[in-house]
mmCIF file of C-alpha atoms in Angstrom:
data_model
loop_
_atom_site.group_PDB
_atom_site.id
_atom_site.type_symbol
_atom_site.label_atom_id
_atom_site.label_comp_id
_atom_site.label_asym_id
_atom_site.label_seq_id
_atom_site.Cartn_x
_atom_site.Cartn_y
_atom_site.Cartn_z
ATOM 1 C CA UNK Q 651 100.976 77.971 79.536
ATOM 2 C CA UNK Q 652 102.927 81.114 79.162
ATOM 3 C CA UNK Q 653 106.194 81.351 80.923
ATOM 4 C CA UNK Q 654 107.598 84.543 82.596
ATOM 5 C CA UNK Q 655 111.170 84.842 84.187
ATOM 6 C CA UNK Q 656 111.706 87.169 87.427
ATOM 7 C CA UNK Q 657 114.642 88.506 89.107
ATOM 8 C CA UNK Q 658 112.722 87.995 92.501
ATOM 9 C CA UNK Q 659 109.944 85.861 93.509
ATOM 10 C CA UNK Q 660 108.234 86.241 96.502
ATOM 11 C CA UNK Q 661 105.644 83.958 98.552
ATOM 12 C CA UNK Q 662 103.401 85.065 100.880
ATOM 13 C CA UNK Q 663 101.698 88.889 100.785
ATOM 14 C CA UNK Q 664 101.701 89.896 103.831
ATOM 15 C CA UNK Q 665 103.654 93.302 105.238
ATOM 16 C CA UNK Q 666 106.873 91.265 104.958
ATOM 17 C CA UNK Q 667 105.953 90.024 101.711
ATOM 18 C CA UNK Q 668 104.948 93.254 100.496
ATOM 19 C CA UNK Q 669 107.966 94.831 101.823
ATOM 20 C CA UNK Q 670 110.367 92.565 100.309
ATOM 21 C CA UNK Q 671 108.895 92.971 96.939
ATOM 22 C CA UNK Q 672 108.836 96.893 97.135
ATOM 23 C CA UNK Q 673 112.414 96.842 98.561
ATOM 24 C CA UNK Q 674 113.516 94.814 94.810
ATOM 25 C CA UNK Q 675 111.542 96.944 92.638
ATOM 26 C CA UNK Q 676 113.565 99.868 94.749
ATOM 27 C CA UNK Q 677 116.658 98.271 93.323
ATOM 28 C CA UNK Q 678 115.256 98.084 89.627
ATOM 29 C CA UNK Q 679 114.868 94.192 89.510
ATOM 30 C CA UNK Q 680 111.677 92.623 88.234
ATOM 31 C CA UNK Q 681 109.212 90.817 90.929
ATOM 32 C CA UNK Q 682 106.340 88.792 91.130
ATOM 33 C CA UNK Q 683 104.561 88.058 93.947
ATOM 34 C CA UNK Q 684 101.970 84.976 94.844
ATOM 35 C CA UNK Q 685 99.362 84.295 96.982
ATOM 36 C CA UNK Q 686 97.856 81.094 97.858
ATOM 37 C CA UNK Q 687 95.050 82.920 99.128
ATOM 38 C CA UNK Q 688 91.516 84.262 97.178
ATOM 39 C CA UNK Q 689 92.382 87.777 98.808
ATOM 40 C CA UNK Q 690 96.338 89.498 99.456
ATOM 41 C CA UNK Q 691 97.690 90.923 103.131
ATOM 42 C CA UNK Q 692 97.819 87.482 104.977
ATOM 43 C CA UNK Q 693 98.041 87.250 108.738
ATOM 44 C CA UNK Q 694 99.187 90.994 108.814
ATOM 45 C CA UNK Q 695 95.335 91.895 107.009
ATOM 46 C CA UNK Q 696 93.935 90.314 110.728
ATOM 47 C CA UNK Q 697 96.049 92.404 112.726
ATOM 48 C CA UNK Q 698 95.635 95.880 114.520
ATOM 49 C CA UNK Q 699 98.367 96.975 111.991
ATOM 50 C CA UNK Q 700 100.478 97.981 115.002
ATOM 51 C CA UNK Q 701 104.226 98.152 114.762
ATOM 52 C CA UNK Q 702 107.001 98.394 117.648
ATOM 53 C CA UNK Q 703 109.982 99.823 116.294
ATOM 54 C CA UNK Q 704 112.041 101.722 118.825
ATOM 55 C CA UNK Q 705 113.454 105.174 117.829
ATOM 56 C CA UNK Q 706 111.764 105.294 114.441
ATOM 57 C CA UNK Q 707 111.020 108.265 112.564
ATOM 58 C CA UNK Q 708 107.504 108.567 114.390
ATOM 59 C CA UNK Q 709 108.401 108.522 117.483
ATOM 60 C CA UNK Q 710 110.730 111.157 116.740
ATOM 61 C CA UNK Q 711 107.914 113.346 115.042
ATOM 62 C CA UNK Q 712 105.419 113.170 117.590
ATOM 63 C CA UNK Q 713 107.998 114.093 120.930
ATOM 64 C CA UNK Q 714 109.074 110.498 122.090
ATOM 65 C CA UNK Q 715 112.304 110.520 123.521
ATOM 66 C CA UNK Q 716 114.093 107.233 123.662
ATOM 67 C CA UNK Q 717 117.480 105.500 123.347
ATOM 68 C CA UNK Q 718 118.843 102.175 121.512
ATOM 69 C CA UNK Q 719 120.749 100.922 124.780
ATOM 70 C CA UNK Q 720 117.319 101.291 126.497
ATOM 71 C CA UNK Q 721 115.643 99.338 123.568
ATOM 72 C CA UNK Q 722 118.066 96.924 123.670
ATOM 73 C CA UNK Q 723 118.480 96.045 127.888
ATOM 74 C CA UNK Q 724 114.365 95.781 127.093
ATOM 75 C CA UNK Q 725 114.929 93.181 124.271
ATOM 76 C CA UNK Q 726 117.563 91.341 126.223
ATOM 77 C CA UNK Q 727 115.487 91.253 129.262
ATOM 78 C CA UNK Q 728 112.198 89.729 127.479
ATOM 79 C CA UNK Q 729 113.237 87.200 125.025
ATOM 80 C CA UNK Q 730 115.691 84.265 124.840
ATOM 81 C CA UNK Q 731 117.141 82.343 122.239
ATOM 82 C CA UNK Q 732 118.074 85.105 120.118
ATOM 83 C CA UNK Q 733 122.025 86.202 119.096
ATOM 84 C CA UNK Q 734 122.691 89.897 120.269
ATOM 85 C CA UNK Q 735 123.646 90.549 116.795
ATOM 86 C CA UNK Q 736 119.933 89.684 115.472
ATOM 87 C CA UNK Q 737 118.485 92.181 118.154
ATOM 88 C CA UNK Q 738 121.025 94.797 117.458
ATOM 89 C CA UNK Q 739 120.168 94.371 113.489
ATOM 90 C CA UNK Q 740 116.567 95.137 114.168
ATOM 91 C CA UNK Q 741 117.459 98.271 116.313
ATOM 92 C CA UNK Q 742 119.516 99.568 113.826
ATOM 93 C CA UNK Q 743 117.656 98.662 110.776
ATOM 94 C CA UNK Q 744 114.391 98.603 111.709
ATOM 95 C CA UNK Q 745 113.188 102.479 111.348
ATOM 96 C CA UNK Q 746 115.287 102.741 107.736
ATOM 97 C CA UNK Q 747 113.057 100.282 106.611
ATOM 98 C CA UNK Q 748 109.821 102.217 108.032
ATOM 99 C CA UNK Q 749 111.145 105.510 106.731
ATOM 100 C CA UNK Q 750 111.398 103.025 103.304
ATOM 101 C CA UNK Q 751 107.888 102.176 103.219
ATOM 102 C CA UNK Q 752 106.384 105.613 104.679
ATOM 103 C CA UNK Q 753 108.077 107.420 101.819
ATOM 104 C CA UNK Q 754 106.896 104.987 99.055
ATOM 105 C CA UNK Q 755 103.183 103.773 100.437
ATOM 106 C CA UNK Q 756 100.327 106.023 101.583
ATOM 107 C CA UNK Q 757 100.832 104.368 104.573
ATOM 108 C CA UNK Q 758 100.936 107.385 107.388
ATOM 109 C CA UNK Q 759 101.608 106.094 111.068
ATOM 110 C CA UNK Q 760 101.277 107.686 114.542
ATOM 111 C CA UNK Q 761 102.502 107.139 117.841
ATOM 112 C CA UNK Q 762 99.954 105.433 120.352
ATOM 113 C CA UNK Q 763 100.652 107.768 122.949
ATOM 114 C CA UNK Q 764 100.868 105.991 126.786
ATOM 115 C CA UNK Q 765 100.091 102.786 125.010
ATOM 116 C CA UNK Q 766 102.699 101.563 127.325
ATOM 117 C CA UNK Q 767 105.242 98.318 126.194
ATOM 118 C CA UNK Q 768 103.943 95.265 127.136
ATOM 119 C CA UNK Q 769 106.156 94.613 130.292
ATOM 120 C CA UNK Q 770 106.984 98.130 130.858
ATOM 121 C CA UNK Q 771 108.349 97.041 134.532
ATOM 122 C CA UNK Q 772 111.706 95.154 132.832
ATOM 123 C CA UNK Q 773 114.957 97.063 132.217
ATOM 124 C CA UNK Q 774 114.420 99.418 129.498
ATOM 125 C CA UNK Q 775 110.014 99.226 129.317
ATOM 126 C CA UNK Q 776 108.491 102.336 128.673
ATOM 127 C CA UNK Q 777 105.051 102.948 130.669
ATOM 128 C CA UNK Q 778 104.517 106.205 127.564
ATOM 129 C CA UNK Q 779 105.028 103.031 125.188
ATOM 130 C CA UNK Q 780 107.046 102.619 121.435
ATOM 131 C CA UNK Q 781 104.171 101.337 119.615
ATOM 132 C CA UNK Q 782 102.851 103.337 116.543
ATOM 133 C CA UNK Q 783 99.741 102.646 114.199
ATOM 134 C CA UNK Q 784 98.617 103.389 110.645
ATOM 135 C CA UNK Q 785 96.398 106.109 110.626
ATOM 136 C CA UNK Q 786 92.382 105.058 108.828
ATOM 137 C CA UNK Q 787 93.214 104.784 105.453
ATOM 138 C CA UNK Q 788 90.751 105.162 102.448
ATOM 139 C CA UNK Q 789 89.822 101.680 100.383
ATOM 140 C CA UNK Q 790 88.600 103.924 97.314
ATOM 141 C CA UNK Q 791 91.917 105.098 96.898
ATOM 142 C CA UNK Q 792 92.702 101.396 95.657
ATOM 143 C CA UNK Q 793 90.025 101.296 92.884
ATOM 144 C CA UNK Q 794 88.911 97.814 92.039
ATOM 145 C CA UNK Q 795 91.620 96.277 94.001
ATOM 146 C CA UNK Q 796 89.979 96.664 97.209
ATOM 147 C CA UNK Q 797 88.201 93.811 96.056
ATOM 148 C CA UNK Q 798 90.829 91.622 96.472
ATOM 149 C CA UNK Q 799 92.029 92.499 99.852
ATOM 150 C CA UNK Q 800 90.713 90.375 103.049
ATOM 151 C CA UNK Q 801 87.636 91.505 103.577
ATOM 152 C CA UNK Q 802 86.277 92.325 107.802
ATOM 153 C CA UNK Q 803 85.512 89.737 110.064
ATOM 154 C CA UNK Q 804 83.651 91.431 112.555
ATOM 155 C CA UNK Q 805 80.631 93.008 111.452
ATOM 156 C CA UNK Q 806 80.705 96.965 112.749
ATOM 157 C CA UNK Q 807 78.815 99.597 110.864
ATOM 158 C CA UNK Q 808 80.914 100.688 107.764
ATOM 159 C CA UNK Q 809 83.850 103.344 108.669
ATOM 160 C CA UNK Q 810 83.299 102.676 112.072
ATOM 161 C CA UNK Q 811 86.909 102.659 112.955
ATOM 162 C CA UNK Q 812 88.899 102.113 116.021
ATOM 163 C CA UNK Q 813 92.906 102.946 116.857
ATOM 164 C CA UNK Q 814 94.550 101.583 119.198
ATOM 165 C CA UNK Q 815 94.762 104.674 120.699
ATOM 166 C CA UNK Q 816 90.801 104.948 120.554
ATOM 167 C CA UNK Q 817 90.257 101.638 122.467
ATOM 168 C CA UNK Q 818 92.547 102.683 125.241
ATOM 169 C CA UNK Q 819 91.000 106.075 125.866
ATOM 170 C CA UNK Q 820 87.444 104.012 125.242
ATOM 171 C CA UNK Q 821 87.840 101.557 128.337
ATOM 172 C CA UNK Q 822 88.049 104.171 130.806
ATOM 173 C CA UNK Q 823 84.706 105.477 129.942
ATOM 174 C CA UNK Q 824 83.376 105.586 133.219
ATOM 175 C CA UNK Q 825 86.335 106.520 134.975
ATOM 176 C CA UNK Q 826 88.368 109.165 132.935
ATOM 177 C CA UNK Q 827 87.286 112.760 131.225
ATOM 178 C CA UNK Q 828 89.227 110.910 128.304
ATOM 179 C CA UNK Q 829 87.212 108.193 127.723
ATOM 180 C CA UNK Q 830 83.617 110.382 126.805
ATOM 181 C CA UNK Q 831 86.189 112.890 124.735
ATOM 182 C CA UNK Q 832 87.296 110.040 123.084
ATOM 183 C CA UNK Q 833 83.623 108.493 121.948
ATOM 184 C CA UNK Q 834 83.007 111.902 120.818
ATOM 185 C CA UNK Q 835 85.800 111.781 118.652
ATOM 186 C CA UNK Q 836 84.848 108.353 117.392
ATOM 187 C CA UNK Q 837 81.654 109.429 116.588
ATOM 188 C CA UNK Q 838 82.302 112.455 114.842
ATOM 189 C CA UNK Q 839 85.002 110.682 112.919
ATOM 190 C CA UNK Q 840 82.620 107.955 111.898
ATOM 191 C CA UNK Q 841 79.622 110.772 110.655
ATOM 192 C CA UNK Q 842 82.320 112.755 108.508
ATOM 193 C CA UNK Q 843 83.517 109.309 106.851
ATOM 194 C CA UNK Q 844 80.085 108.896 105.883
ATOM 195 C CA UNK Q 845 79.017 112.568 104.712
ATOM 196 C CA UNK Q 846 82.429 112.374 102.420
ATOM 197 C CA UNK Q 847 81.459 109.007 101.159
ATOM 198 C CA UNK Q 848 84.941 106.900 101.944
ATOM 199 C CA UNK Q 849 85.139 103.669 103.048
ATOM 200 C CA UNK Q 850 87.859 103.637 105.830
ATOM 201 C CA UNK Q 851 89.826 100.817 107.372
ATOM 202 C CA UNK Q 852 92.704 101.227 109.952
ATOM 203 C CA UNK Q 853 94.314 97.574 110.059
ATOM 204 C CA UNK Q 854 97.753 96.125 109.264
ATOM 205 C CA UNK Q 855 96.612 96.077 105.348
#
């Protein structure tokens, strides 16, 4: 059996698996990374991919105006058990290591406009929301590799893709001019996929 030496190793390939082993590479050390699993991306491949990071980059782009003594009285107010200094570190360190991955992936994010926090009624909530979301992203760009990447678990007609943003504008249908704008949207998103041949995903790959 051959033997191979690393500087880092790193278990698990999911986005903080993935991160960690792009954030050594950064630094010039050699990394491997292992997966128990027949396909990479771990819990994160399951989830909507969205990410609540409080005065990122972003939210900065697209017009949302916030504060880090806001994000932190809503931190403080929500959750227990956890040292002020372990709150404060995510605040601060949290959208340098966004900005790390958006300038090194083809990952593009967006904000998910009056997707609002989830108790937006405790000191510091925002009703216009903090949350942002990878934008669809196109599995041909990974070549053969797609093949190894967690494959759907819901079976929806190929690059029929939903945001977050989509499914809130989607559930009021019947009772906002947003919600048939929106399914228009969808629709013609989906039929342009298709004409240009991609295969599009928008999930926390």
């Amino acid at each position: 059996m051959t033997q191979s030496e690393f500087d880092v190793v790193v278990v698990g390939s999911g986005a903080g698996g993935v991160a960690a082993a792009l954030a050594a590479q950064a630094k010039g050390l050699s990394v491997v990374l292992i997966e128990k699993a027949p396909h990479f991306g771990g819990s994160t491949a399951r989830s909507g991919g969205g990410v609540w990071i409080p005065n990122n980059s972003v939210l900065v782009r697209d017009g949302v105006r916030d504060n880090p003594t806001a994000a932190r009285q809503y931190l403080t107010s929500i959750i227990s058990g956890v040292s002020l200094d372990r709150i404060d570190a995510y605040l601060d360190h949290g959208p340098r290591i966004l900005d790390f991955l958006l300038e090194r992936t083809p990952l593009r994010m967006e904000w998910v406009k009056n997707y609002s926090d989830y108790y937006p009624e405790a000191p510091g909530g925002r009703l216009s929301g903090r949350s942002v979301e990878p934008k669809p992203f196109d599995l041909n760009s990974m070549g053969d590799n797609r093949k190894l990447l967690e494959p759907d678990y819901t079976k929806t007609p190929r690059n029929f893709v939903l945001t977050q943003a989509d499914y809130k504008r989607l559930n009021m249908l019947l009772r906002s001019a947003e919600g048939p704008l929106r399914a228009v949207k969808v629709g013609t998103r989906y039929l342009a996929y298709q004409v240009a041949r991609k295969r599009m995903v928008v999930r926390g790959q």
